[in-house]
CSV table of C-alpha atoms in Angstrom, one decimal:
chain,number,residue,atom,x,y,z
A,1,ILE,CA,0.0,0.0,0.0
A,2,TRP,CA,1.3,3.4,-0.9
A,3,ALA,CA,0.3,7.0,-1.7
A,4,LEU,CA,0.7,8.4,-5.2
A,5,GLY,CA,-0.2,11.6,-6.8
A,6,ALA,CA,0.7,14.9,-8.3
A,7,SER,CA,0.7,18.4,-6.9
A,8,VAL,CA,-1.1,18.3,-3.6
A,9,LEU,CA,-3.6,15.5,-4.2
A,10,PHE,CA,-2.7,11.9,-3.5
A,11,ASP,CA,-4.6,8.6,-3.9
A,12,ILE,CA,-3.8,5.5,-1.9
A,13,TYR,CA,-3.0,2.5,-4.1
A,14,TYR,CA,-2.7,-1.2,-3.2
A,15,ASN,CA,-1.3,-4.4,-4.7
A,16,TYR,CA,-0.6,-7.9,-3.5
A,17,ALA,CA,1.8,-10.7,-3.9
A,18,ASP,CA,1.7,-14.4,-2.8
A,19,LYS,CA,4.2,-16.0,-0.5
A,20,ASP,CA,6.4,-16.9,-3.5
A,21,GLY,CA,6.7,-13.3,-4.6
A,22,ASN,CA,4.3,-13.5,-7.5
A,23,VAL,CA,2.8,-10.0,-7.9
A,24,ASN,CA,-0.5,-8.9,-9.3
A,25,TYR,CA,0.6,-6.2,-11.6
A,26,ASN,CA,-2.8,-4.5,-11.9
A,27,SER,CA,-2.3,-1.9,-9.2
A,28,SER,CA,-5.6,-0.3,-8.2
A,29,VAL,CA,-6.7,3.0,-6.5
A,30,LEU,CA,-8.0,1.9,-3.2
A,31,ILE,CA,-9.0,5.3,-1.7
A,32,SER,CA,-9.4,8.4,-3.8
A,33,GLY,CA,-7.8,11.7,-2.7
A,34,SER,CA,-9.6,13.7,-5.4
A,35,THR,CA,-10.6,16.4,-3.0
A,36,THR,CA,-8.0,16.1,-0.3
A,37,GLN,CA,-4.4,14.9,0.3
A,38,LEU,CA,-3.9,11.4,1.7
A,39,GLU,CA,-0.6,10.5,3.2
A,40,ASP,CA,1.3,7.9,5.2
A,41,PRO,CA,-0.9,4.9,4.7
A,42,ALA,CA,-0.2,1.8,6.8
A,43,ILE,CA,-1.8,-1.7,6.6
A,44,THR,CA,-2.0,-4.9,8.7
A,45,SER,CA,-3.8,-8.2,8.5
A,46,SER,CA,-5.8,-10.0,11.2
A,47,GLY,CA,-4.9,-13.3,9.6
A,48,ASN,CA,-8.5,-14.2,8.6
A,49,GLY,CA,-8.5,-12.4,5.3
A,50,HIS,CA,-9.4,-9.0,6.6
A,51,SER,CA,-7.0,-6.0,6.6
A,52,ALA,CA,-7.1,-2.7,8.4
A,53,ILE,CA,-5.7,0.5,6.8
A,54,VAL,CA,-4.9,3.8,8.4
A,55,TRP,CA,-3.8,7.0,6.9
A,56,GLU,CA,-3.5,10.8,7.4
A,57,ASP,CA,-6.2,12.8,5.6
A,58,GLU,CA,-5.6,16.5,5.3
A,59,ALA,CA,-9.3,17.4,5.2
A,60,ALA,CA,-10.2,21.0,5.7
A,61,SER,CA,-7.9,22.5,8.4
A,62,ASP,CA,-7.4,19.1,10.1
A,63,ASP,CA,-4.9,16.3,9.6
A,64,GLN,CA,-7.2,13.5,10.6
A,65,ILE,CA,-6.2,9.9,11.3
A,66,VAL,CA,-8.7,7.7,9.4
A,67,PHE,CA,-9.3,3.9,9.7
A,68,THR,CA,-11.1,1.4,7.4
A,69,LEU,CA,-11.4,-2.3,7.1
A,70,PHE,CA,-10.7,-4.1,3.7
A,71,LYS,CA,-11.3,-7.5,2.4
A,72,ASN,CA,-12.8,-7.7,-1.1
A,73,SER,CA,-14.1,-4.2,-0.7
A,74,LEU,CA,-13.7,-1.2,1.5
A,75,ALA,CA,-15.9,-0.7,4.6
A,76,SER,CA,-16.9,2.7,5.6
A,77,SER,CA,-14.0,4.9,6.8
A,78,LYS,CA,-14.0,6.2,10.3
A,79,THR,CA,-12.1,9.1,11.7
A,80,ILE,CA,-10.1,8.2,14.8
A,81,SER,CA,-8.6,11.6,15.6
A,82,THR,CA,-9.1,15.1,14.4
A,83,GLY,CA,-6.7,18.0,14.8
A,84,LYS,CA,-3.0,18.0,13.7
A,85,ASN,CA,-1.8,14.4,13.4
A,86,GLY,CA,0.5,12.3,11.3
A,87,ALA,CA,2.6,9.1,10.8
A,88,PRO,CA,0.0,6.5,11.9
A,89,GLN,CA,0.9,2.8,12.4
A,90,VAL,CA,-1.4,-0.2,12.9
A,91,ILE,CA,-1.0,-3.8,14.1
A,92,TRP,CA,-3.4,-6.7,14.9
A,93,ALA,CA,-3.3,-7.6,18.6
A,94,ASP,CA,-5.3,-10.8,19.3
A,95,ASN,CA,-8.8,-9.3,18.9
A,96,VAL,CA,-8.3,-5.6,18.2
A,97,TYR,CA,-6.4,-3.4,15.9
A,98,ALA,CA,-4.0,-1.1,17.7
A,99,VAL,CA,-3.3,2.3,16.1
A,100,VAL,CA,-0.6,4.8,17.1
A,101,TRP,CA,0.2,8.2,15.7
A,102,ILE,CA,1.9,11.5,16.4
A,103,ASN,CA,-0.3,14.4,17.5
A,104,TYR,CA,0.9,18.0,17.0
A,105,ASP,CA,-1.9,20.0,18.8
A,106,ASN,CA,-1.0,23.0,20.9
A,107,ASP,CA,2.5,23.1,19.3
A,108,THR,CA,3.6,20.0,21.3
A,109,GLN,CA,4.4,16.5,19.9
A,110,ASN,CA,2.8,13.5,21.6
A,111,ILE,CA,2.1,9.9,20.8
A,112,PHE,CA,-1.6,9.0,20.8
A,113,MET,CA,-3.1,5.5,20.7
A,114,ALA,CA,-6.5,3.8,20.2
A,115,THR,CA,-7.8,0.3,19.6
A,116,VAL,CA,-10.4,-0.7,17.1
A,117,ASP,CA,-12.4,-3.9,17.0
A,118,GLY,CA,-13.0,-6.2,14.0
A,119,ASN,CA,-16.2,-4.2,13.1
A,120,GLY,CA,-14.3,-0.9,12.9
A,121,ASP,CA,-15.5,0.5,16.2
A,122,ILE,CA,-13.2,2.3,18.6
A,123,LYS,CA,-12.8,0.3,21.9
A,124,LEU,CA,-10.2,2.3,23.8
A,125,GLY,CA,-8.8,5.8,23.3
A,126,PRO,CA,-7.7,7.9,21.7
A,127,LYS,CA,-5.3,8.4,24.5
A,128,ASN,CA,-2.2,10.5,25.0
A,129,ILE,CA,0.5,8.0,26.1
A,130,THR,CA,3.5,10.4,26.3
A,131,ASN,CA,2.2,13.7,27.8
A,132,HIS,CA,5.1,15.9,26.6
A,133,LYS,CA,4.6,19.5,27.6
A,134,SER,CA,7.4,21.5,26.0
A,135,THR,CA,6.8,23.1,22.6
A,136,GLU,CA,10.5,22.6,21.8
A,137,ASP,CA,10.5,18.8,22.1
A,138,ALA,CA,10.2,16.7,19.0
A,139,ILE,CA,9.3,13.1,18.0
A,140,LEU,CA,10.4,11.2,14.9
A,141,PRO,CA,8.3,8.4,13.4
A,142,LEU,CA,7.4,5.5,15.7
A,143,ASP,CA,6.7,1.8,15.5
A,144,ILE,CA,4.7,-0.7,17.5
A,145,ALA,CA,4.7,-4.4,18.4
A,146,PHE,CA,2.5,-6.7,20.6
A,147,ASN,CA,3.8,-9.4,22.9
A,148,GLY,CA,0.4,-11.0,23.9
A,149,ASN,CA,0.0,-9.0,27.1
A,150,SER,CA,1.2,-5.4,26.4
A,151,TYR,CA,2.4,-3.2,23.5
A,152,GLY,CA,5.9,-2.1,22.9
A,153,ILE,CA,6.4,1.2,21.1
A,154,THR,CA,9.7,2.7,19.9
A,155,TYR,CA,10.3,6.3,18.9
A,156,GLN,CA,13.0,9.0,18.7
A,157,TYR,CA,12.7,12.0,20.9
A,158,SER,CA,14.7,15.2,21.3
A,159,ASP,CA,14.2,16.5,24.8
A,160,THR,CA,15.4,20.1,25.1
A,161,SER,CA,15.3,19.9,28.9
A,162,ASP,CA,18.6,18.0,29.0
A,163,SER,CA,22.0,18.9,27.6
A,164,ILE,CA,21.7,16.5,24.7
A,165,SER,CA,20.2,18.1,21.6
A,166,SER,CA,20.4,15.0,19.4
A,167,TYR,CA,17.6,12.5,19.0
A,168,GLN,CA,17.7,9.5,21.3
A,169,THR,CA,15.6,6.2,21.1
A,170,TYR,CA,12.9,5.6,23.7
A,171,PHE,CA,10.6,2.6,24.5
A,172,ILE,CA,7.1,2.7,26.0
A,173,LYS,CA,5.2,-0.2,27.5
A,174,VAL,CA,1.4,0.1,27.1
A,175,ALA,CA,-1.1,-2.1,28.9
A,176,LYS,CA,-3.5,-4.0,26.5
A,177,SER,CA,-6.6,-3.6,28.6
A,178,THR,CA,-6.3,0.1,29.6
A,179,LEU,CA,-3.7,1.7,27.3
A,180,SER,CA,-2.0,2.9,30.5
A,181,SER,CA,1.6,3.5,29.7
A,182,SER,CA,5.0,3.7,31.3
A,183,ILE,CA,7.2,6.7,31.2
A,184,GLY,CA,9.3,6.7,28.0
A,185,LYS,CA,12.4,4.6,28.8
A,186,LEU,CA,15.6,5.8,27.2
A,187,ILE,CA,17.1,2.7,25.5
A,188,VAL,CA,19.7,4.2,23.1
A,189,THR,CA,22.0,7.1,23.8
A,190,PRO,CA,24.3,7.8,20.9
A,191,LYS,CA,27.8,9.1,21.3
A,192,GLY,CA,28.3,12.8,21.6
A,193,GLY,CA,26.8,14.7,18.7
A,194,TYR,CA,25.2,11.7,17.1
A,195,SER,CA,21.5,11.1,16.6
A,196,SER,CA,19.6,7.8,16.7
A,197,SER,CA,16.6,7.5,14.4
A,198,GLY,CA,14.4,5.1,12.5
A,199,ALA,CA,14.0,2.5,15.3
A,200,THR,CA,11.6,-0.3,14.4
A,201,ILE,CA,10.5,-3.2,16.6
A,202,SER,CA,9.2,-6.8,16.4
A,203,TRP,CA,8.3,-9.4,19.0
A,204,SER,CA,9.7,-12.9,18.7
A,205,GLY,CA,7.7,-14.6,21.4
A,206,LYS,CA,10.5,-14.2,23.9
A,207,VAL,CA,12.1,-10.7,23.3
A,208,TYR,CA,11.6,-7.6,21.3
A,209,GLY,CA,14.1,-7.1,18.5
A,210,ILE,CA,14.9,-3.5,17.8
A,211,VAL,CA,17.0,-2.0,15.0
A,212,TRP,CA,18.0,1.7,14.7
A,213,ASP,CA,20.6,3.8,13.0
A,214,GLU,CA,23.0,6.4,14.4
A,215,GLU,CA,24.0,9.4,12.4
A,216,PRO,CA,27.0,11.7,12.9
A,217,PRO,CA,26.6,15.5,13.0
A,218,TYR,CA,25.8,17.1,9.7
A,219,SER,CA,28.8,17.9,7.5
A,220,PRO,CA,29.3,19.2,4.0
A,221,GLY,CA,29.4,15.6,2.9
A,222,GLY,CA,25.9,15.0,4.3
A,223,TYR,CA,24.7,12.6,7.0
A,224,ASP,CA,25.2,9.4,5.1
A,225,SER,CA,28.9,9.0,5.6
A,226,GLY,CA,29.4,7.3,8.9
A,227,VAL,CA,25.8,6.2,9.5
A,228,ARG,CA,25.6,2.8,11.4
A,229,LEU,CA,22.7,0.3,11.8
A,230,TYR,CA,22.4,-1.5,15.1
A,231,PHE,CA,20.4,-4.3,16.7
A,232,ASN,CA,19.6,-5.4,20.2
A,233,THR,CA,17.0,-7.4,22.0
A,234,PHE,CA,14.8,-6.1,24.9
A,235,ASP,CA,12.4,-7.6,27.4
A,236,SER,CA,8.8,-6.5,27.7
A,237,ASP,CA,9.8,-3.6,30.0
A,238,GLY,CA,12.4,-2.3,27.6
A,239,ASN,CA,15.5,-3.7,29.3
A,240,ALA,CA,18.4,-4.5,27.0
A,241,GLN,CA,19.2,-8.3,26.8
A,242,MET,CA,22.7,-7.9,25.4
A,243,ASN,CA,25.4,-5.7,27.0
A,244,SER,CA,26.4,-4.2,23.6
A,245,PRO,CA,24.3,-3.8,20.5
A,246,VAL,CA,25.2,-5.6,17.3
A,247,GLU,CA,26.5,-3.4,14.5
A,248,ILE,CA,24.7,-4.7,11.4
A,249,SER,CA,26.0,-2.3,8.8
A,250,LYS,CA,27.9,0.9,8.2
A,251,GLU,CA,28.0,3.5,5.5
A,252,LEU,CA,24.3,3.4,4.9
A,253,GLY,CA,22.7,5.3,2.0
A,254,SER,CA,19.6,7.4,1.5
A,255,GLY,CA,16.5,6.0,3.2
A,256,HIS,CA,18.8,3.9,5.3
A,257,SER,CA,16.6,3.1,8.3
A,258,GLY,CA,16.3,-0.6,8.9
A,259,LYS,CA,13.0,-2.5,9.2
A,260,ILE,CA,12.6,-5.6,11.2
A,261,ALA,CA,10.2,-8.6,11.3
A,262,PHE,CA,10.3,-12.1,12.9
A,263,ASN,CA,9.5,-15.3,11.0
A,264,GLY,CA,9.2,-17.8,13.9
A,265,ILE,CA,12.9,-18.6,14.1
A,266,ASN,CA,15.0,-15.5,13.3
A,267,PHE,CA,14.6,-11.7,12.9
A,268,GLY,CA,14.9,-10.4,9.4
A,269,VAL,CA,16.2,-6.9,8.7
A,270,ALA,CA,15.9,-5.0,5.4
A,271,PHE,CA,17.8,-1.8,4.9
A,272,SER,CA,19.4,0.5,2.3
A,273,ARG,CA,23.1,0.7,2.0
A,274,ASN,CA,24.9,2.7,-0.7
A,275,SER,CA,21.4,3.2,-2.3
A,276,ASP,CA,20.8,-0.5,-2.7
A,277,ILE,CA,18.5,-2.8,-0.7
A,278,HIS,CA,20.0,-5.4,1.5
A,279,PHE,CA,18.8,-8.1,3.9
A,280,LEU,CA,20.1,-10.3,6.7
A,281,GLU,CA,18.8,-12.5,9.5
A,282,VAL,CA,19.7,-12.1,13.1
A,283,THR,CA,19.0,-14.6,15.9
A,284,GLU,CA,17.4,-13.8,19.2
A,285,GLY,CA,20.9,-14.1,20.7
A,286,GLY,CA,22.3,-11.4,18.4
A,287,SER,CA,24.2,-13.6,15.9
A,288,ALA,CA,24.0,-11.8,12.5
A,289,GLY,CA,24.1,-13.7,9.2
A,290,LYS,CA,25.5,-12.7,5.9
A,291,ILE,CA,24.3,-9.5,4.3
A,292,LEU,CA,22.5,-10.4,1.1
A,293,PRO,CA,21.6,-8.0,-1.8
A,294,ILE,CA,17.9,-7.8,-2.7
A,295,ALA,CA,18.1,-4.9,-5.1
A,296,LYS,CA,21.6,-3.9,-6.4
A,297,ASP,CA,21.3,-1.8,-9.5
A,298,GLY,CA,24.5,0.2,-9.1
A,299,THR,CA,23.1,3.4,-10.5
A,300,ALA,CA,19.5,3.6,-9.4
A,301,LEU,CA,18.3,4.8,-6.0
A,302,GLU,CA,16.6,2.1,-4.0
A,303,ALA,CA,15.4,3.2,-0.6
A,304,PHE,CA,12.8,3.1,2.2
A,305,PRO,CA,12.3,-0.7,2.5
A,306,SER,CA,9.6,-2.4,4.6
A,307,ILE,CA,9.5,-6.0,5.6
A,308,ILE,CA,7.0,-8.6,6.8
A,309,SER,CA,7.3,-12.3,7.8
A,310,THR,CA,5.6,-14.8,5.5
A,311,ASP,CA,5.9,-18.5,6.0
A,312,ASN,CA,9.1,-19.6,7.7
A,313,PRO,CA,11.8,-19.3,6.4
A,314,THR,CA,10.9,-16.4,4.1
A,315,PHE,CA,10.3,-12.6,4.5
A,316,GLY,CA,8.6,-10.2,2.1
A,317,VAL,CA,10.4,-7.0,1.3
A,318,ALA,CA,9.1,-3.9,-0.5
A,319,TRP,CA,10.9,-0.7,-1.4
A,320,LEU,CA,11.0,2.4,-3.6
A,321,ASP,CA,13.1,2.0,-6.8
A,322,ASN,CA,13.9,4.3,-9.7
A,323,ARG,CA,15.9,1.9,-11.8
A,324,SER,CA,13.8,2.8,-14.8
A,325,GLY,CA,14.6,6.5,-14.4
A,326,GLY,CA,12.3,9.3,-13.6
A,327,ASN,CA,9.6,8.5,-11.0
A,328,PHE,CA,9.9,5.9,-8.3
A,329,GLN,CA,8.2,2.5,-8.6
A,330,VAL,CA,7.3,0.1,-5.8
A,331,TYR,CA,9.1,-3.3,-6.0
A,332,PHE,CA,8.7,-6.5,-4.0
A,333,ALA,CA,10.9,-9.5,-3.3
A,334,VAL,CA,10.9,-12.6,-1.2
A,335,ALA,CA,14.1,-13.2,0.8
A,336,CYS,CA,15.6,-15.6,3.3
A,337,ALA,CA,19.0,-16.5,4.7
A,338,ASN,CA,19.8,-18.7,1.8
A,339,VAL,CA,18.2,-16.8,-1.1
A,340,ALA,CA,17.9,-13.1,-1.9
A,341,ALA,CA,15.3,-12.8,-4.6
A,342,ASN,CA,15.4,-9.9,-7.1
């Protein structure tokens, strides 16, 4: 699922592929943005053939968070939150869809959350789970996972009340039944002057696997030189399970932030390095496998990967790619430790 358009109007498109990577090439407009701008769509499946889709809808003066169910056709869309919002994410959590997003009301930045049942009705929330007060603090895009009892949320935050001006990575534990949340727990503090960003999270059944990158201060050469991608595991309270994170890759390219999923045995990580898409598997104990190329054109820009688990031992990876020149296209591949499909 992705947004595509010209000028200020965007439609949301969708396509699908089977577990072997066979793609239906007839992309279709799923939701029309003919009168408004639709951005940041996200999708998840309940496993019974139904999917939930959330997006940001810049209707009137609001940036609304909108939710809909989809199987063979769209259900009626429902607005979850009005006001200034963005960057929604959605997952299936046993019997509800959990939605998180960033709210920008009152010139502050906070994470809000709501749960929606299988009929599309809001069950809990929307609820502010961070309660930041300062108008100077900032949040970068977030991610969410579910461990069967509680949610784990990662995000990057710049807190101007301390002496560190760079972004750091935080973790929040949120109760399933009430959406009550812990205070954001600092889990990554980069070395002086560096920022951590792009953290994504997945639950293995035992631990959370989290990947993030660390960027050096800006220089005339840009951020990309010196960027590193790291991995560590954490318990349900956000406590690191390894004394030191595993460095997965260095010298990452544009759109470098890694994405993570779990296939029942290992974590799979997709990321961009030197403008190509790469993949590797990492065990719960932190042993990293060989880095395998998924898209390696050499001249084109391939960036912003996403990853899901399919049937063990494979993962599905999608990314933006301009190998044909001009506009970007959306590509998809199936990958595993022994095979990197193109």
